[in-house]
């Protein structure tokens, strides 16, 4: 028996996952292990389908002609029923009784299902039927509209429909979708995606990722060494290297382990709500406990108590390099552990971006998507806990070290600004912890060296560079300058927060009446792309806000050296690269709809610049 029925390159009819609609697709590849075909829709969307969801073109045409020729067929009967119900009545504005209306709804639901069961054949006389955008766009789109209309009937959605030529040909169709809205939303959630092999390698592929494994720790090491110098010019290269044995202290490593264990303990506390993440390729949803903010409060209470009992927190400053080395060693050990355990992980649990089959690449990107020990999610935990909260503690240690070293009764204005701005950023991230579940890090990238090192070393030790710099290089800033920098940070924060909230709320509930003023482009997946509000201003307004804040964090350090500006320079590079990655994924996900969005919103991050 052949193991596969359809060949690569063959044009077939593929069922739109979760629905009963078929579209013309081309087979791209077949996964022997998962028994899934990767197929490409005409708008560029790629999905994985089971063989049972694929039909040959010929059988399709055959079935269609059969159904249309047999007069009492389900199709024709449903059609006539649908005609008899329809637009005329609505147009005349007759009101039905509630029972009639219920019956009507049932009929309509049935009608939609029945008519949909008949395969669609792209026919010669149906020139509009398929312009590259699967017709389910219309269905999904109208389902959004119907939900919105339910809440806010005067919603001005017409313009979006007209603009993108997505108006259903008959009013009746629109009303049918209204009744089938629940079904459509359910089906969207169960879209299957292939846990297929990673074909497009990022970050310079195997060579690039191999080099990054050395380059990233070397950069941290270099930055910290330069920052400790009296003259922290980056041109002082190489900085004087410390003796190798001075980089390691077992006690420091013990403190680091204790910190990690403490945060793990807070993570395990049964407080805070439990939420579901986005559906995985298997359709399964993982559960996550949202208690990062509590973890922060408990940590603050413990640090406060220890300070009260004269804990010398500047120990952190005195052994800063050793802490960074400990964290780096730990993250390397963790990455090796993650890679080894990922070798036993089932195929569907591997990361879509870290399953290339190349050891170094998969080790760097992360082979397994959501490695868990029981219910302990290692990636989710490391994303926001030990590193992010650690960053705030390091900043505080720098503040205390500054006071001690320079005999100050209170910290410098520059140090206060840096600490406050970054504290706000961390608290915001923990307060909105749930939002991390929809980020690329959680949904796309595996947990490997990139995130382990990034979360546990890069974030706490590089992001605290400004505070570290200020300890050794006191900077005086005037009050007007402080006010101007604070305003800049507030503007950045406002853009960052409102853009993220706007998208997160829209994703969570597109029918939220509070968002009814926003316009969006419908897409084949059922999700809309906002084209007004922040997301109509630039394509990544949240990155813009983040970059403005990054600048505000560096400015208190004055203009003597470029070192404290490392963060903002690196961050622009990171976000420009991240934006390109996201753009690529969105193009694959949304096809034509994404192109329309890009035409409508031409600038990526910086308005009129980029
Ligand atoms: P984003 O929050 O920018 O989300 C990108 C996703 O949003 C896309 O994949 C798409 O996903 C959706 N989307 C894109 N355009 C639209 C639109 N017009 N309407 C609706 N949805 C749209 O992702 P990130 O994870 O990169 O960033 C999250 C936050 O984290 C940002 O504020 C960023 O600045 C910050 N960040 C901070 C870092 C740091 O080190 N400090 C590092 C990286 C990020 P879909 O359609 O599937 O929902």
Coordinates of N, CA, C and O in Angstrom, one line a residue, residues 81-140:
X81 N -34.3 26.5 0.6 CA -34.7 26.9 2.0 C -34.1 28.3 2.3 O -34.7 29.2 2.8
X82 N -32.8 28.3 1.9 CA -32.2 29.6 2.3 C -32.7 30.7 1.5 O -32.8 31.8 2.0
X83 N -33.1 30.5 0.3 CA -33.7 31.6 -0.5 C -35.0 32.0 0.1 O -35.2 33.2 0.3
X84 N -35.8 31.0 0.5 CA -37.1 31.4 1.0 C -37.0 32.2 2.3 O -37.9 32.9 2.6
X85 N -36.0 32.1 3.0 CA -35.8 32.8 4.3 C -35.5 34.2 4.1 O -35.5 35.0 5.0
X86 N -35.0 34.6 3.1 CA -33.9 35.5 3.1 C -34.0 37.0 2.9 O -34.8 37.6 3.5
X87 N -33.2 37.5 2.1 CA -32.9 38.9 2.2 C -34.1 39.8 2.1 O -34.1 40.8 2.8
X88 N -35.0 39.3 1.4 CA -36.3 40.1 1.2 C -36.8 40.4 2.5 O -37.2 41.6 2.9
X89 N -36.9 39.4 3.4 CA -37.5 39.6 4.7 C -36.8 40.6 5.5 O -37.4 41.5 6.1
X90 N -35.5 40.5 5.5 CA -34.7 41.4 6.3 C -34.9 42.8 5.7 O -35.0 43.8 6.4
X91 N -34.9 42.9 4.4 CA -35.0 44.2 3.8 C -36.3 44.9 4.1 O -36.4 46.1 4.3
X92 N -37.3 44.1 4.2 CA -38.6 44.7 4.5 C -38.7 44.9 6.0 O -39.7 45.5 6.4
X93 N -37.8 44.5 6.7 CA -37.8 44.8 8.1 C -38.8 44.1 8.9 O -39.2 44.6 10.0
X94 N -39.3 42.9 8.5 CA -40.3 42.3 9.3 C -39.7 41.7 10.5 O -38.6 41.2 10.5
X95 N -40.4 41.7 11.6 CA -39.9 41.1 12.8 C -40.5 39.7 13.0 O -41.7 39.5 12.8
X96 N -39.6 38.8 13.4 CA -40.1 37.5 13.7 C -40.3 37.3 15.2 O -39.7 38.0 16.0
X97 N -41.2 36.4 15.5 CA -41.3 36.1 16.9 C -40.0 35.4 17.4 O -39.3 34.9 16.5
X98 N -39.8 35.3 18.7 CA -38.5 34.7 19.1 C -38.4 33.2 18.7 O -37.4 32.7 18.4
X99 N -39.6 32.5 18.8 CA -39.5 31.1 18.4 C -39.2 31.0 16.9 O -38.4 30.1 16.5
X100 N -39.8 31.9 16.1 CA -39.5 31.8 14.7 C -38.1 32.1 14.5 O -37.4 31.5 13.6
X101 N -37.6 33.1 15.2 CA -36.2 33.5 15.0 C -35.3 32.4 15.4 O -34.3 32.1 14.7
X102 N -35.6 31.6 16.5 CA -34.8 30.5 16.9 C -34.8 29.5 15.8 O -33.7 29.0 15.4
X103 N -36.0 29.2 15.3 CA -36.1 28.2 14.2 C -35.3 28.6 13.0 O -34.5 27.9 12.4
X104 N -35.4 29.9 12.8 CA -34.6 30.5 11.6 C -33.2 30.3 11.8 O -32.4 29.9 10.9
X105 N -32.7 30.6 13.0 CA -31.3 30.4 13.3 C -30.9 29.0 13.1 O -29.8 28.7 12.5
X106 N -31.7 28.0 13.6 CA -31.3 26.6 13.5 C -31.2 26.3 12.0 O -30.3 25.7 11.5
X107 N -32.3 26.8 11.3 CA -32.3 26.5 9.8 C -31.1 27.0 9.2 O -30.4 26.4 8.3
X108 N -30.7 28.2 9.6 CA -29.6 28.9 8.9 C -28.3 28.2 9.2 O -27.5 27.9 8.3
X109 N -28.2 27.7 10.5 CA -27.0 27.0 10.8 C -26.9 25.8 10.0 O -25.8 25.5 9.4
X110 N -28.0 25.1 9.9 CA -28.0 23.9 9.1 C -27.7 24.2 7.6 O -26.9 23.5 7.0
X111 N -28.3 25.3 7.2 CA -28.1 25.7 5.8 C -26.6 25.9 5.5 O -26.1 25.4 4.6
X112 N -26.0 26.6 6.4 CA -24.5 26.9 6.2 C -23.8 25.6 6.1 O -23.0 25.3 5.3
X113 N -24.1 24.7 7.1 CA -23.3 23.4 7.1 C -23.6 22.6 5.9 O -22.7 22.1 5.2
X114 N -24.9 22.6 5.5 CA -25.2 21.7 4.4 C -24.7 22.2 3.1 O -24.1 21.5 2.3
X115 N -24.8 23.5 2.9 CA -24.3 24.0 1.6 C -22.8 23.9 1.6 O -22.2 23.6 0.6
X116 N -22.2 24.0 2.7 CA -20.7 24.0 2.8 C -20.2 22.6 2.5 O -19.1 22.4 2.0
X117 N -21.0 21.6 2.8 CA -20.6 20.2 2.6 C -20.4 19.9 1.2 O -19.6 19.0 0.8
X118 N -21.0 20.7 0.3 CA -20.8 20.5 -1.1 C -19.5 21.2 -1.5 O -19.3 22.4 -1.3
X119 N -18.6 20.4 -2.0 CA -17.3 21.0 -2.4 C -17.4 22.1 -3.4 O -18.3 22.1 -4.2
X120 N -16.6 23.1 -3.2 CA -16.6 24.2 -4.1 C -15.7 23.9 -5.3 O -14.5 23.5 -5.1
X121 N -16.1 24.2 -6.4 CA -15.2 24.0 -7.6 C -14.9 25.4 -8.2 O -15.8 26.2 -8.5
X122 N -13.6 25.7 -8.3 CA -13.3 27.0 -8.9 C -13.7 27.0 -10.3 O -13.1 26.4 -11.2
X123 N -14.9 27.6 -10.6 CA -15.4 27.5 -12.0 C -15.0 28.6 -12.8 O -14.6 29.7 -12.4
X124 N -15.2 28.4 -14.1 CA -14.7 29.5 -15.1 C -15.6 30.7 -15.0 O -15.1 31.8 -15.1
X125 N -16.9 30.5 -14.7 CA -17.7 31.7 -14.7 C -17.8 32.4 -13.3 O -18.5 33.3 -13.1
X126 N -17.0 31.9 -12.4 CA -16.9 32.5 -11.1 C -15.6 33.2 -10.9 O -14.8 32.8 -10.1
X127 N -15.5 34.3 -11.6 CA -14.2 34.9 -11.6 C -13.8 35.5 -10.3 O -12.7 35.6 -9.9
X128 N -14.8 36.0 -9.5 CA -14.5 36.6 -8.2 C -14.3 35.6 -7.1 O -13.7 35.9 -6.1
X129 N -14.7 34.4 -7.4 CA -14.8 33.4 -6.3 C -13.4 33.2 -5.6 O -13.4 32.9 -4.4
X130 N -12.3 33.4 -6.3 CA -11.1 33.1 -5.6 C -10.0 34.0 -6.2 O -9.5 33.8 -7.2
X131 N -9.7 35.1 -5.4 CA -8.7 36.0 -5.9 C -7.4 35.9 -5.1 O -6.7 36.8 -5.0
X132 N -7.2 34.7 -4.6 CA -6.0 34.5 -3.8 C -6.3 34.6 -2.3 O -5.5 34.1 -1.5
X133 N -7.4 35.1 -2.0 CA -7.8 35.2 -0.6 C -8.9 34.1 -0.3 O -9.9 34.1 -1.0
X134 N -8.6 33.1 0.5 CA -9.6 32.1 0.7 C -11.0 32.7 1.1 O -11.0 33.7 1.8
X135 N -12.1 32.1 0.6 CA -13.3 32.8 0.8 C -13.7 32.8 2.3 O -14.5 33.5 2.7
X136 N -13.0 31.9 3.0 CA -13.3 31.9 4.4 C -13.0 33.2 5.1 O -13.5 33.5 6.1
X137 N -12.3 34.0 4.4 CA -12.1 35.4 4.9 C -13.4 36.1 5.1 O -13.6 36.7 6.1
X138 N -14.2 35.9 4.1 CA -15.5 36.6 4.2 C -16.3 36.0 5.4 O -16.9 36.7 6.1
X139 N -16.2 34.7 5.5 CA -17.0 34.1 6.6 C -16.4 34.6 7.9 O -17.1 35.1 8.8
X140 N -15.1 34.6 8.1 CA -14.5 35.0 9.3 C -14.8 36.5 9.6 O -15.1 36.9 10.7

